[in-house]
Coordinates of C-alpha atoms in Angstrom, one line a residue:
M1 CA 83.5 25.6 -82.2
S2 CA 80.2 27.6 -82.8
L3 CA 79.4 29.8 -79.8
L4 CA 75.6 28.0 -79.4
S5 CA 77.9 24.6 -78.9
R6 CA 80.2 26.0 -76.3
H7 CA 76.6 27.1 -74.5
T8 CA 75.3 23.8 -74.7
S9 CA 78.1 21.5 -74.1
L10 CA 78.4 23.5 -70.6
A11 CA 74.9 23.6 -69.7
L12 CA 74.0 20.5 -70.5
P13 CA 75.8 18.8 -66.9
A14 CA 74.6 21.5 -65.2
L15 CA 70.6 20.5 -66.3
V16 CA 71.9 16.7 -65.9
A17 CA 73.2 17.5 -62.2
S18 CA 70.2 19.4 -61.0
L19 CA 67.7 16.3 -62.4
L20 CA 69.9 14.4 -60.6
A21 CA 69.8 16.1 -57.7
L22 CA 65.9 16.3 -57.4
G23 CA 65.7 12.2 -58.1
A24 CA 67.6 11.7 -54.7
C25 CA 65.0 14.1 -52.8
T26 CA 61.9 12.3 -54.1
A27 CA 63.2 9.2 -53.6
G28 CA 64.6 9.4 -50.0
H29 CA 60.7 9.3 -49.1
P30 CA 59.8 7.0 -47.2
P31 CA 56.6 5.6 -48.1
A32 CA 53.8 7.2 -46.7
P33 CA 51.6 4.0 -43.7
P34 CA 49.4 2.7 -44.8
L35 CA 45.8 4.3 -43.5
P36 CA 44.1 2.2 -39.9
A37 CA 40.9 -0.2 -41.1
L38 CA 37.9 1.9 -40.2
Q39 CA 35.8 0.8 -36.9
K40 CA 33.0 -1.2 -38.4
A41 CA 30.1 -0.3 -35.8
P42 CA 29.1 -3.9 -33.9
D43 CA 26.3 -5.4 -35.3
L44 CA 22.7 -5.1 -33.3
T45 CA 21.1 -8.3 -33.2
T46 CA 17.8 -8.5 -33.4
A47 CA 16.8 -8.6 -30.3
D48 CA 19.3 -6.1 -29.3
A49 CA 17.3 -3.8 -31.9
A50 CA 14.5 -5.0 -29.5
F51 CA 15.5 -3.8 -26.6
V52 CA 16.7 -0.6 -27.9
Q53 CA 12.8 0.5 -28.9
K54 CA 12.0 -1.1 -25.7
L55 CA 14.5 1.6 -23.6
N56 CA 13.7 4.4 -26.0
D57 CA 10.1 4.0 -25.1
M58 CA 11.1 3.4 -21.5
N59 CA 13.5 6.8 -21.7
V60 CA 10.7 8.4 -23.5
T61 CA 7.5 8.2 -21.0
Q62 CA 9.6 8.7 -18.3
I63 CA 11.1 12.1 -19.3
A64 CA 7.9 13.2 -19.8
L65 CA 6.8 11.7 -17.2
A66 CA 9.5 13.8 -14.9
K67 CA 9.2 16.9 -16.0
A68 CA 5.5 16.4 -15.4
A69 CA 6.6 15.4 -11.3
Q70 CA 8.7 18.4 -11.2
T71 CA 5.8 21.1 -10.9
H72 CA 2.9 18.5 -9.6
A73 CA 4.7 16.8 -7.1
A74 CA 3.3 17.5 -3.5
R75 CA 7.1 16.2 -2.2
S76 CA 9.7 18.1 -2.8
D77 CA 11.7 14.5 -2.8
I78 CA 10.2 13.3 -5.9
A79 CA 9.9 16.3 -7.9
T80 CA 14.5 16.8 -7.5
L81 CA 14.1 13.2 -8.5
G82 CA 11.9 14.1 -11.4
A83 CA 15.0 16.7 -12.8
T84 CA 16.9 14.0 -12.1
I85 CA 15.5 11.5 -14.2
E86 CA 14.7 14.0 -16.8
K87 CA 18.8 14.6 -16.8
D88 CA 20.1 11.5 -16.6
L89 CA 17.5 9.9 -19.2
T90 CA 17.8 12.6 -21.3
G91 CA 21.7 11.7 -21.5
N92 CA 20.5 8.4 -22.1
Q93 CA 18.5 8.9 -25.0
D94 CA 21.3 10.9 -26.2
K95 CA 23.7 7.7 -25.9
L96 CA 21.1 5.9 -27.2
A97 CA 21.0 7.9 -30.6
K98 CA 24.3 7.9 -30.8
L99 CA 24.4 4.0 -30.9
V100 CA 22.2 3.3 -33.1
A101 CA 22.4 5.9 -35.3
P102 CA 24.9 3.7 -37.7
H103 CA 22.2 1.2 -37.8
A104 CA 18.5 1.2 -39.3
I105 CA 17.3 2.2 -36.6
T106 CA 14.6 4.9 -36.0
L107 CA 13.8 6.3 -32.9
A108 CA 10.2 7.2 -31.7
T109 CA 10.3 11.0 -30.3
K110 CA 7.0 10.5 -28.7
P111 CA 5.4 8.2 -26.6
S112 CA 4.0 4.8 -27.9
P113 CA -0.6 5.9 -27.8
E114 CA -0.9 3.8 -24.8
D115 CA 2.0 5.5 -22.7
Q116 CA 0.8 8.7 -23.7
K117 CA -2.4 7.7 -22.0
I118 CA -0.9 7.0 -18.7
I119 CA 1.1 10.3 -19.0
D120 CA -2.4 12.6 -19.8
R121 CA -3.8 10.5 -17.8
M122 CA -0.8 11.5 -15.0
Q123 CA -0.6 15.3 -15.4
H124 CA -3.8 15.7 -14.8
L125 CA -2.9 14.8 -11.0
H126 CA -1.3 16.8 -8.6
G127 CA 0.0 16.9 -5.2
A128 CA -0.2 13.2 -2.7
A129 CA -2.6 12.0 -5.5
F130 CA -0.1 12.8 -8.2
D131 CA 2.7 11.1 -6.2
R132 CA 1.4 8.6 -5.1
S133 CA 0.7 7.6 -9.0
Y134 CA 4.3 8.7 -10.2
I135 CA 5.5 6.5 -7.5
R136 CA 3.6 3.0 -8.7
Y137 CA 4.4 3.9 -12.4
L138 CA 8.0 3.7 -11.1
S139 CA 7.6 0.5 -8.9
R140 CA 6.4 -1.4 -12.1
N141 CA 7.6 -0.3 -14.8
Q142 CA 10.7 -0.7 -13.0
A143 CA 10.0 -4.1 -12.4
G144 CA 8.8 -4.1 -15.8
M145 CA 12.4 -3.8 -17.0
K146 CA 14.2 -5.1 -14.7
P147 CA 14.4 -8.4 -16.9
V148 CA 14.4 -7.1 -20.1
I149 CA 17.8 -5.3 -18.7
E150 CA 19.4 -8.0 -17.7
T151 CA 18.9 -10.2 -20.9
E152 CA 20.7 -8.1 -22.5
I153 CA 23.0 -7.4 -20.4
A154 CA 23.8 -11.2 -21.0
T155 CA 23.2 -11.9 -23.9
S156 CA 24.5 -9.1 -25.9
K157 CA 27.3 -9.3 -28.4
N158 CA 27.4 -5.4 -28.3
T159 CA 30.0 -4.2 -25.8
D160 CA 27.8 -0.3 -26.3
L161 CA 24.7 -1.6 -25.2
A162 CA 25.4 -3.6 -22.5
K163 CA 27.1 -1.1 -21.2
L164 CA 24.1 1.0 -21.9
A165 CA 21.8 -1.0 -20.0
T166 CA 23.9 -2.0 -17.4
D167 CA 23.8 1.4 -16.6
T168 CA 20.2 2.3 -16.9
K169 CA 19.7 0.0 -14.5
A170 CA 21.5 1.1 -12.3
M171 CA 19.9 4.4 -12.6
L172 CA 16.3 2.8 -12.3
A173 CA 17.9 1.0 -9.0
A174 CA 18.3 3.8 -7.8
Y175 CA 16.0 6.2 -8.2
T176 CA 13.8 3.5 -6.9
A177 CA 16.4 3.8 -3.6
Q178 CA 15.7 8.0 -2.9
L179 CA 11.6 7.0 -3.3
R180 CA 12.2 4.5 0.0

């Protein structure tokens, strides 16, 4: 027997044993678990989209007026309320933006022309005149938004949007209570 065939015959069983050992290592792993289903954003109906736009308009306008209240109000409680409204509604606006991000809805960053006129008019007022006008605006705005918010809470299938509407309703009620 030649030297080469002797080495080949001794190497062959070692090679087969190594391959079997490697094969056993890979066969022992369980299959990877299935990936969880992707969470799809809840759909927004046409009514939901209309509510989103109205809420956005209210937030943008009230944030601008709240900033003015902090510097134009005669009463310290109104100036403090302005700071609270600005902080709360800015957070509300952030939540709204995250909620509509998966949908094809663009939120306005500036007030509507009608609301801008109100803001411009109120920014020219100071002291007690500003206070009266601001309180009147907040009362009218809440009265106008209340049925819109309640309808959204009652009819929306989107639980996140309904919760945002509920939270907004509570905030507006708290602001009105502070002004009394």
